[in-house]
Short mmCIF file of C-alpha atoms in Angstrom, two decimals:
data_model
loop_
_atom_site.label_atom_id
_atom_site.label_comp_id
_atom_site.label_asym_id
_atom_site.label_seq_id
_atom_site.Cartn_x
_atom_site.Cartn_y
_atom_site.Cartn_z
CA UNK K 1 3.51 -49.53 63.90
CA UNK K 2 4.58 -48.78 60.31
CA UNK K 3 3.17 -45.58 58.87
CA UNK K 4 3.12 -45.03 55.11
CA UNK K 5 3.03 -41.45 53.86
CA UNK K 6 0.32 -41.19 51.22
CA UNK K 7 1.04 -38.87 48.34
CA UNK K 8 -1.42 -36.18 47.39
CA UNK K 9 -3.43 -36.56 44.20
CA UNK K 10 -1.26 -33.94 42.53
CA UNK K 11 1.95 -35.61 43.69
CA UNK K 12 0.81 -39.02 42.46
CA UNK K 13 -0.29 -37.63 39.09
CA UNK K 14 3.06 -35.87 38.67
CA UNK K 15 5.02 -39.09 39.18
CA UNK K 16 4.38 -40.09 35.58
CA UNK K 17 5.05 -36.57 34.32
CA UNK K 18 8.39 -36.43 36.14
CA UNK K 19 9.42 -39.87 34.91
CA UNK K 20 8.51 -38.93 31.34
CA UNK K 21 10.42 -35.65 31.55
CA UNK K 22 13.64 -37.13 32.95
CA UNK K 23 15.07 -37.64 29.48
CA UNK K 24 14.73 -33.93 28.71
CA UNK K 25 16.12 -32.63 31.99
CA UNK K 26 19.84 -31.81 31.88
CA UNK K 27 22.27 -33.42 34.30
CA UNK K 28 23.03 -36.93 35.50
CA UNK K 29 24.61 -38.38 38.63
CA UNK K 30 24.39 -36.00 41.58
CA UNK K 31 22.24 -33.60 39.54
CA UNK K 32 19.67 -36.31 38.86
CA UNK K 33 19.76 -37.33 42.52
CA UNK K 34 19.17 -33.72 43.59
CA UNK K 35 16.21 -33.50 41.23
CA UNK K 36 14.71 -36.69 42.61
CA UNK K 37 15.10 -35.45 46.19
CA UNK K 38 13.47 -32.14 45.27
CA UNK K 39 10.58 -33.94 43.58
CA UNK K 40 10.10 -36.18 46.61
CA UNK K 41 10.03 -33.09 48.85
CA UNK K 42 7.32 -31.56 46.68
CA UNK K 43 5.31 -34.77 46.40
CA UNK K 44 4.95 -35.01 50.19
CA UNK K 45 2.63 -32.00 50.16
CA UNK K 46 1.76 -31.38 46.53
CA UNK K 47 0.56 -27.94 45.55
CA UNK K 48 0.35 -25.61 48.58
CA UNK K 49 -3.00 -25.16 50.30
CA UNK K 50 -4.42 -22.92 53.02
CA UNK K 51 -3.03 -25.34 55.59
CA UNK K 52 0.47 -24.02 54.86
CA UNK K 53 0.64 -20.70 56.69
CA UNK K 54 2.86 -19.01 54.08
CA UNK K 55 0.31 -19.93 51.40
CA UNK K 56 -2.81 -19.21 53.42
CA UNK K 57 -4.23 -16.70 50.94
CA UNK K 58 -2.99 -18.41 47.76
CA UNK K 59 -4.36 -21.94 47.67
CA UNK K 60 -2.69 -23.32 44.54
CA UNK K 61 -4.42 -26.66 44.81
CA UNK K 62 -7.67 -24.78 44.29
CA UNK K 63 -6.38 -22.09 41.91
CA UNK K 64 -4.19 -24.26 39.67
CA UNK K 65 -5.70 -27.72 40.25
CA UNK K 66 -2.60 -29.42 38.85
CA UNK K 67 0.76 -28.81 37.20
CA UNK K 68 0.69 -28.61 33.40
CA UNK K 69 2.90 -30.96 31.34
CA UNK K 70 6.42 -29.83 30.54
CA UNK K 71 6.64 -27.56 27.51
CA UNK K 72 8.43 -29.05 24.48
CA UNK K 73 11.63 -27.43 23.27
CA UNK K 74 10.83 -24.47 21.00
CA UNK K 75 10.88 -25.18 17.26
CA UNK K 76 11.75 -22.67 14.53
CA UNK K 77 8.22 -21.18 14.26
CA UNK K 78 8.16 -20.64 18.05
CA UNK K 79 11.59 -19.00 17.96
CA UNK K 80 10.50 -16.75 15.09
CA UNK K 81 7.41 -15.64 17.01
CA UNK K 82 9.53 -14.99 20.09
CA UNK K 83 12.04 -12.96 18.06
CA UNK K 84 9.31 -10.66 16.76
CA UNK K 85 7.91 -10.20 20.25
CA UNK K 86 11.32 -9.43 21.79
CA UNK K 87 12.12 -6.96 19.01
CA UNK K 88 8.96 -5.01 19.79
CA UNK K 89 9.45 -4.77 23.54
CA UNK K 90 10.84 -1.24 23.36
CA UNK K 91 13.05 -1.51 26.43
CA UNK K 92 15.80 0.75 25.16
CA UNK K 93 19.42 -0.29 24.87
CA UNK K 94 19.65 -3.46 26.95
CA UNK K 95 21.62 -6.69 26.65
CA UNK K 96 18.79 -9.14 26.02
CA UNK K 97 19.03 -12.74 27.20
CA UNK K 98 16.02 -14.67 25.94
CA UNK K 99 14.33 -17.79 27.30
CA UNK K 100 11.62 -19.33 25.11
CA UNK K 101 9.24 -21.90 26.61
CA UNK K 102 11.77 -22.62 29.35
CA UNK K 103 14.80 -23.02 27.06
CA UNK K 104 17.66 -20.50 26.76
CA UNK K 105 17.60 -19.21 23.17
CA UNK K 106 21.21 -18.32 22.40
CA UNK K 107 20.33 -17.33 18.84
CA UNK K 108 17.95 -14.63 20.09
CA UNK K 109 20.27 -13.44 22.87
CA UNK K 110 22.99 -10.84 22.92
CA UNK K 111 26.03 -12.76 24.16
CA UNK K 112 28.49 -9.95 23.55
CA UNK K 113 31.33 -10.36 26.01
CA UNK K 114 32.89 -7.48 27.89
CA UNK K 115 32.03 -5.23 30.78
CA UNK K 116 32.93 -7.99 33.20
CA UNK K 117 29.79 -10.02 32.34
CA UNK K 118 29.86 -13.74 31.55
CA UNK K 119 26.73 -15.71 30.62
CA UNK K 120 26.31 -19.49 30.47
CA UNK K 121 23.22 -21.60 29.84
CA UNK K 122 22.16 -23.41 33.00
CA UNK K 123 21.58 -26.63 31.05
CA UNK K 124 25.21 -26.65 29.88
CA UNK K 125 26.46 -26.16 33.44
CA UNK K 126 24.26 -28.98 34.74
CA UNK K 127 25.56 -31.28 31.99
CA UNK K 128 29.21 -30.42 32.77
CA UNK K 129 30.54 -33.67 34.22
CA UNK K 130 33.82 -31.97 35.24
CA UNK K 131 32.04 -29.75 37.78
CA UNK K 132 31.80 -31.26 41.25
CA UNK K 133 29.39 -28.56 42.42
CA UNK K 134 26.92 -28.52 39.52
CA UNK K 135 24.18 -30.08 41.68
CA UNK K 136 24.41 -27.03 43.97
CA UNK K 137 22.80 -25.00 41.20
CA UNK K 138 19.50 -26.73 42.02
CA UNK K 139 19.75 -26.56 45.81
CA UNK K 140 18.16 -23.88 47.96
CA UNK K 141 18.37 -22.65 51.53
CA UNK K 142 14.61 -21.98 51.47
CA UNK K 143 12.20 -24.80 52.23
CA UNK K 144 9.13 -24.33 50.04
CA UNK K 145 7.14 -26.80 47.89
CA UNK K 146 7.18 -24.63 44.76
CA UNK K 147 10.93 -24.02 45.00
CA UNK K 148 11.35 -27.79 45.28
CA UNK K 149 9.12 -28.34 42.24
CA UNK K 150 11.19 -25.81 40.30
CA UNK K 151 14.43 -27.61 41.20
CA UNK K 152 13.00 -30.94 40.08
CA UNK K 153 11.84 -29.75 36.66
CA UNK K 154 14.23 -26.85 35.87
CA UNK K 155 14.94 -27.25 32.17
CA UNK K 156 17.17 -24.26 31.57
CA UNK K 157 18.05 -20.75 32.60
CA UNK K 158 21.25 -18.80 32.97
CA UNK K 159 24.33 -18.51 35.12
CA UNK K 160 25.42 -14.87 35.02
CA UNK K 161 28.77 -13.86 36.54
CA UNK K 162 29.61 -10.19 37.03
CA UNK K 163 33.21 -9.50 37.97
CA UNK K 164 34.54 -7.31 40.75
CA UNK K 165 34.46 -3.58 39.89
CA UNK K 166 32.30 -4.25 36.81
CA UNK K 167 29.85 -1.61 35.64
CA UNK K 168 28.12 -2.86 32.48
CA UNK K 169 27.06 0.03 30.27
CA UNK K 170 23.75 -1.65 29.41
CA UNK K 171 21.19 -3.27 31.69
CA UNK K 172 21.04 -7.06 31.56
CA UNK K 173 17.55 -7.98 30.36
CA UNK K 174 16.24 -11.52 30.89
CA UNK K 175 13.15 -12.01 28.69
CA UNK K 176 10.84 -14.98 29.33
CA UNK K 177 8.65 -15.69 26.29
CA UNK K 178 5.78 -18.18 26.26
CA UNK K 179 4.61 -19.39 22.84
CA UNK K 180 2.58 -22.56 23.55
CA UNK K 181 -0.76 -23.17 25.28
CA UNK K 182 -1.48 -25.46 28.24
CA UNK K 183 2.13 -26.33 29.09
CA UNK K 184 4.55 -25.49 31.90
CA UNK K 185 8.02 -23.95 31.66
CA UNK K 186 10.47 -24.34 34.54
CA UNK K 187 13.44 -21.96 34.57
CA UNK K 188 16.17 -21.22 37.09
CA UNK K 189 18.86 -18.55 36.89
CA UNK K 190 21.77 -17.65 39.15
CA UNK K 191 23.40 -14.23 39.24
CA UNK K 192 26.72 -13.66 40.99
CA UNK K 193 27.70 -10.03 41.41
CA UNK K 194 31.23 -9.26 42.53
CA UNK K 195 32.45 -6.61 44.92
CA UNK K 196 32.14 -2.92 44.00
CA UNK K 197 30.00 -3.74 40.94
CA UNK K 198 27.24 -1.52 39.53
CA UNK K 199 24.54 -3.48 37.72
CA UNK K 200 20.97 -3.11 36.42
CA UNK K 201 19.03 -6.36 35.98
CA UNK K 202 15.66 -6.51 34.20
CA UNK K 203 13.20 -9.41 33.99
CA UNK K 204 10.23 -9.48 31.60
CA UNK K 205 7.51 -12.11 31.27
CA UNK K 206 5.55 -11.90 28.00
CA UNK K 207 3.57 -14.19 25.70
CA UNK K 208 2.64 -14.56 22.06
CA UNK K 209 -1.02 -14.61 21.03
CA UNK K 210 -1.00 -18.41 20.75
CA UNK K 211 0.11 -18.90 24.36
CA UNK K 212 -2.93 -19.51 26.56
CA UNK K 213 -3.50 -21.20 29.92
CA UNK K 214 0.22 -21.94 30.35
CA UNK K 215 2.29 -21.98 33.54
CA UNK K 216 5.60 -20.20 34.17
CA UNK K 217 7.62 -21.50 37.12
CA UNK K 218 10.75 -19.42 37.65
CA UNK K 219 13.44 -19.03 40.30
CA UNK K 220 16.36 -16.62 40.40
CA UNK K 221 19.15 -16.75 42.96
CA UNK K 222 21.25 -13.60 43.38
CA UNK K 223 24.43 -13.08 45.38
CA UNK K 224 25.54 -9.45 45.70
CA UNK K 225 29.09 -8.73 46.84
CA UNK K 226 30.33 -5.97 49.15
CA UNK K 227 30.17 -2.27 48.21
CA UNK K 228 27.97 -3.02 45.20
CA UNK K 229 24.80 -1.55 43.72
CA UNK K 230 22.04 -3.60 42.07
CA UNK K 231 18.99 -2.06 40.44
CA UNK K 232 16.41 -4.78 39.72
CA UNK K 233 13.24 -4.28 37.64
CA UNK K 234 10.66 -7.02 37.06
CA UNK K 235 7.62 -6.58 34.78
CA UNK K 236 5.11 -9.46 34.48
CA UNK K 237 2.67 -9.21 31.55
CA UNK K 238 1.78 -12.86 31.05
CA UNK K 239 -1.43 -13.89 29.29
CA UNK K 240 -4.56 -13.20 31.31
CA UNK K 241 -5.31 -16.90 31.86
CA UNK K 242 -1.73 -17.95 32.59
CA UNK K 243 -0.11 -18.79 35.93
CA UNK K 244 3.21 -17.33 37.04
CA UNK K 245 4.85 -18.68 40.20
CA UNK K 246 8.25 -17.05 40.72
CA UNK K 247 10.83 -16.90 43.48
CA UNK K 248 13.81 -14.63 44.12
CA UNK K 249 16.42 -15.60 46.71
CA UNK K 250 18.86 -12.75 47.32
CA UNK K 251 21.90 -12.45 49.59
CA UNK K 252 23.16 -8.88 50.10
CA UNK K 253 26.75 -8.18 51.08
CA UNK K 254 28.19 -5.34 53.18
CA UNK K 255 27.76 -1.64 52.35
CA UNK K 256 25.62 -2.59 49.38
CA UNK K 257 22.53 -0.97 47.86
CA UNK K 258 19.77 -3.16 46.44
CA UNK K 259 16.76 -1.49 44.85
CA UNK K 260 14.08 -3.80 43.43
CA UNK K 261 10.82 -2.98 41.65
CA UNK K 262 8.14 -5.40 40.46
CA UNK K 263 4.97 -4.78 38.47
CA UNK K 264 2.26 -7.39 37.95
CA UNK K 265 -0.48 -6.76 35.40
CA UNK K 266 -0.85 -10.19 33.76
CA UNK K 267 -1.60 -13.75 34.71
CA UNK K 268 -4.81 -15.22 36.02
CA UNK K 269 -2.88 -16.57 39.02
CA UNK K 270 0.49 -15.21 40.11
CA UNK K 271 2.78 -15.23 43.10
CA UNK K 272 6.12 -13.45 43.37
CA UNK K 273 7.92 -14.46 46.54
CA UNK K 274 11.23 -12.89 47.47
CA UNK K 275 13.57 -13.99 50.26
CA UNK K 276 16.21 -11.36 50.94
CA UNK K 277 19.01 -11.73 53.49
CA UNK K 278 20.90 -8.65 54.60
CA UNK K 279 24.10 -10.55 55.32
CA UNK K 280 26.56 -7.63 55.45
CA UNK K 281 26.75 -4.51 57.60
CA UNK K 282 25.63 -1.01 56.56
CA UNK K 283 23.54 -2.12 53.57
CA UNK K 284 20.35 -0.59 52.14
CA UNK K 285 17.33 -2.31 50.66
CA UNK K 286 14.36 -0.74 48.89
CA UNK K 287 11.51 -2.87 47.53
CA UNK K 288 8.64 -1.38 45.54
CA UNK K 289 5.86 -3.60 44.21
CA UNK K 290 2.68 -2.81 42.27
CA UNK K 291 -0.36 -4.96 41.48
CA UNK K 292 -2.71 -3.78 38.73
CA UNK K 293 -5.41 -6.47 38.61
CA UNK K 294 -8.90 -6.82 37.16
CA UNK K 295 -11.52 -9.44 36.23
CA UNK K 296 -10.85 -12.50 38.45
CA UNK K 297 -7.07 -12.17 38.62
CA UNK K 298 -5.32 -13.39 41.76
CA UNK K 299 -1.93 -11.83 42.56
CA UNK K 300 0.30 -12.59 45.55
CA UNK K 301 3.35 -10.55 46.57
CA UNK K 302 5.31 -12.13 49.44
CA UNK K 303 8.53 -10.63 50.82
CA UNK K 304 10.62 -12.09 53.63
CA UNK K 305 13.53 -9.90 54.71
CA UNK K 306 16.14 -11.28 57.09
CA UNK K 307 18.28 -8.67 58.82
CA UNK K 308 21.28 -10.80 59.75
CA UNK K 309 23.87 -8.01 60.16
CA UNK K 310 24.00 -4.74 62.11
CA UNK K 311 23.11 -1.26 60.92
CA UNK K 312 21.07 -2.14 57.84
CA UNK K 313 18.16 -0.22 56.35
CA UNK K 314 15.12 -1.68 54.56
CA UNK K 315 11.92 -0.24 53.13
CA UNK K 316 9.01 -2.19 51.61
CA UNK K 317 6.34 -0.32 49.66
CA UNK K 318 3.44 -2.23 48.11
CA UNK K 319 0.59 -0.71 46.10
CA UNK K 320 -2.40 -2.51 44.61
CA UNK K 321 -5.15 -1.26 42.30
CA UNK K 322 -7.98 -3.78 42.04
CA UNK K 323 -11.00 -3.79 39.78
CA UNK K 324 -13.91 -6.18 39.22
CA UNK K 325 -13.41 -9.34 41.33
CA UNK K 326 -9.62 -9.22 41.49
CA UNK K 327 -7.85 -10.49 44.60
CA UNK K 328 -4.47 -9.22 45.80
CA UNK K 329 -2.29 -10.57 48.60
CA UNK K 330 0.58 -8.83 50.33
CA UNK K 331 2.64 -10.72 52.88
CA UNK K 332 5.59 -8.85 54.30
CA UNK K 333 7.82 -10.25 57.01
CA UNK K 334 10.85 -8.64 58.62
CA UNK K 335 13.09 -10.89 60.72
CA UNK K 336 15.67 -9.10 62.86
CA UNK K 337 18.36 -11.42 64.22
CA UNK K 338 19.92 -10.81 67.61
CA UNK K 339 23.17 -9.66 66.00
CA UNK K 340 21.37 -7.13 63.80
CA UNK K 341 21.43 -4.13 66.15
CA UNK K 342 20.68 -0.67 64.71
CA UNK K 343 18.28 -2.17 62.17
CA UNK K 344 15.85 0.26 60.53
CA UNK K 345 13.11 -1.68 58.77
CA UNK K 346 9.62 -0.60 57.73
CA UNK K 347 6.88 -1.78 55.38
CA UNK K 348 3.76 -0.11 54.02
CA UNK K 349 0.87 -1.54 51.99
CA UNK K 350 -1.68 0.66 50.22
CA UNK K 351 -4.62 -0.60 48.20
CA UNK K 352 -7.11 1.13 45.95
CA UNK K 353 -10.35 -0.78 45.37
CA UNK K 354 -12.27 0.20 42.24
CA UNK K 355 -15.06 -2.32 42.81
CA UNK K 356 -17.12 -3.50 45.76
CA UNK K 357 -16.19 -7.09 44.86
CA UNK K 358 -12.41 -6.55 44.78
CA UNK K 359 -10.44 -7.96 47.71
CA UNK K 360 -7.04 -7.59 49.32
CA UNK K 361 -5.41 -9.53 52.15
CA UNK K 362 -2.56 -7.89 54.05
CA UNK K 363 -0.35 -9.87 56.39
CA UNK K 364 2.54 -7.84 57.85
CA UNK K 365 4.84 -9.55 60.36
CA UNK K 366 7.75 -8.43 62.53
CA UNK K 367 9.98 -10.91 64.38
CA UNK K 368 12.60 -9.02 66.37
CA UNK K 369 15.35 -10.50 68.52
CA UNK K 370 17.51 -7.35 68.79
CA UNK K 371 16.79 -4.56 71.26
CA UNK K 372 18.16 -1.49 69.43
CA UNK K 373 15.98 -1.28 66.32
CA UNK K 374 13.41 0.87 64.53
CA UNK K 375 10.78 -1.31 62.89
CA UNK K 376 7.17 -0.75 61.89
CA UNK K 377 4.44 -1.47 59.40
CA UNK K 378 1.23 0.09 58.14
CA UNK K 379 -1.62 -0.53 55.73
CA UNK K 380 -4.36 1.55 54.12
CA UNK K 381 -7.29 0.47 51.95
CA UNK K 382 -9.69 2.83 50.22
CA UNK K 383 -11.52 3.87 47.08
CA UNK K 384 -10.98 6.72 44.64
CA UNK K 385 -11.67 10.12 46.16
CA UNK K 386 -15.12 11.24 44.93
CA UNK K 387 -14.27 14.92 45.34
CA UNK K 388 -11.15 14.58 43.17
CA UNK K 389 -13.13 12.64 40.57
CA UNK K 390 -15.77 15.36 40.53
CA UNK K 391 -13.06 18.04 40.18
CA UNK K 392 -11.54 16.30 37.14
CA UNK K 393 -14.87 15.49 35.50
CA UNK K 394 -16.07 19.05 36.00
CA UNK K 395 -13.17 20.09 33.78
CA UNK K 396 -14.32 17.90 30.92
CA UNK K 397 -12.52 14.61 31.52
CA UNK K 398 -14.49 11.39 30.94
CA UNK K 399 -14.88 9.19 34.02
CA UNK K 400 -12.35 6.55 32.91
CA UNK K 401 -9.78 9.21 32.02
CA UNK K 402 -10.25 10.89 35.40
CA UNK K 403 -9.86 7.54 37.16
CA UNK K 404 -6.72 6.82 35.13
CA UNK K 405 -5.09 10.07 36.26
CA UNK K 406 -5.79 9.31 39.92
CA UNK K 407 -4.54 5.73 39.56
CA UNK K 408 -1.33 6.93 37.91
CA UNK K 409 -0.77 9.31 40.80
CA UNK K 410 -1.44 6.49 43.29
CA UNK K 411 1.23 4.18 41.86
CA UNK K 412 3.58 6.98 40.85
CA UNK K 413 5.75 6.83 43.96
CA UNK K 414 6.62 3.20 43.32
CA UNK K 415 7.29 3.79 39.61
CA UNK K 416 9.59 6.70 40.39
CA UNK K 417 11.85 4.33 42.34
CA UNK K 418 13.15 2.99 39.00
CA UNK K 419 16.40 4.84 38.41
CA UNK K 420 16.86 4.07 34.70
CA UNK K 421 14.69 6.40 32.58
CA UNK K 422 14.10 3.86 29.79
CA UNK K 423 13.10 1.14 32.22
CA UNK K 424 10.82 3.51 34.09
CA UNK K 425 9.11 4.23 30.77
CA UNK K 426 8.71 0.48 30.20
CA UNK K 427 6.92 0.07 33.54
CA UNK K 428 4.79 3.16 32.91
CA UNK K 429 3.82 1.82 29.47
CA UNK K 430 2.78 -1.50 31.02
CA UNK K 431 0.65 0.35 33.57
CA UNK K 432 -0.91 2.45 30.81
CA UNK K 433 -1.80 -0.69 28.84
CA UNK K 434 -3.61 -2.01 31.91
CA UNK K 435 -5.48 1.27 32.27
CA UNK K 436 -6.49 1.21 28.61
CA UNK K 437 -7.81 -2.34 29.03
CA UNK K 438 -10.36 -1.01 31.54
CA UNK K 439 -11.91 1.34 28.97
#
């Protein structure tokens, strides 16, 4: 009996979109073949639904309905708007690398060489016919429909190389700017960090006033060498009706420290999924994530940590503050391989519900194949302490101001994990803007 695999409605509708976009997508030959394979992989399932266990709480077929058409290349007015927005970010002295509507904007970026840092546009690397491995830039070790969709449509991004022993004086700041409504931007960046390097990497997602109901699909792949230190800060302040689906795939070398912080305040629908492999011995991982959501926002934070080497340490801390009818999801999974003896891995989720209609789903998982480990997880959910509110209000503070102080204290531990003072101020300012929006 011959069985034909029927495409989903979304997959069938995207066929025409993918065919129309092929002329804009960089790369031919093996690159084009890799894109087609990735698109076919996505089309078999379409947008993830509750039937996919990893997407159980974030049904994109229901939340997104479909994938928006590919954003056109930014014109001069769009670049001018982006330039004004980037100039006003107030992130301190950083080396800014700007992507506008899915296209690397070299004219808005600081491409100063030195400090062991080299930056190339992903589109140029994909178009380089002399490179036999250029198609590998679109391949992934993670099987996931949205990663496949990203590989199929990735328009641009960056390839960042950081040499052995490098210690750039300024943080590298990748700024994603959306300027157009009702379109989708697909970006993909790769960061290679050499041995004994000391680096701070920042990612920002922002939008101009004209950008509404758009979609940002991003993936970043990071390789960290041995004896290195990476501080990673991600702040997502997309438009309130936008969608942001982002993936980080990180491989950590031996005796390395990786500290990552993410803050989500924007986007009507968002998911940040991170797949981190502790591939070298004696390494340390610290992840701190914060959701500040209101109205009908849906935010998903999914972390999968693979302990694939002995004597590694990992800590996951997630905090959510939810108002109105907001919905937050935390999925944390720790996999301990048989070789990974002496693993110390723990995760904790804490949620603060400011409304009876707010909702959070927690899904912690431990899969342990080693016998000499310390692993655990915990979760707490509650409301603001009435006695503390009364104490503050009795001293003259309005209710919203009293709530703001308690919320700041609640997320303070995660914010303090940011080592760089300027970047910590950036995250605090984003949190304060969210608090002010509740007034």
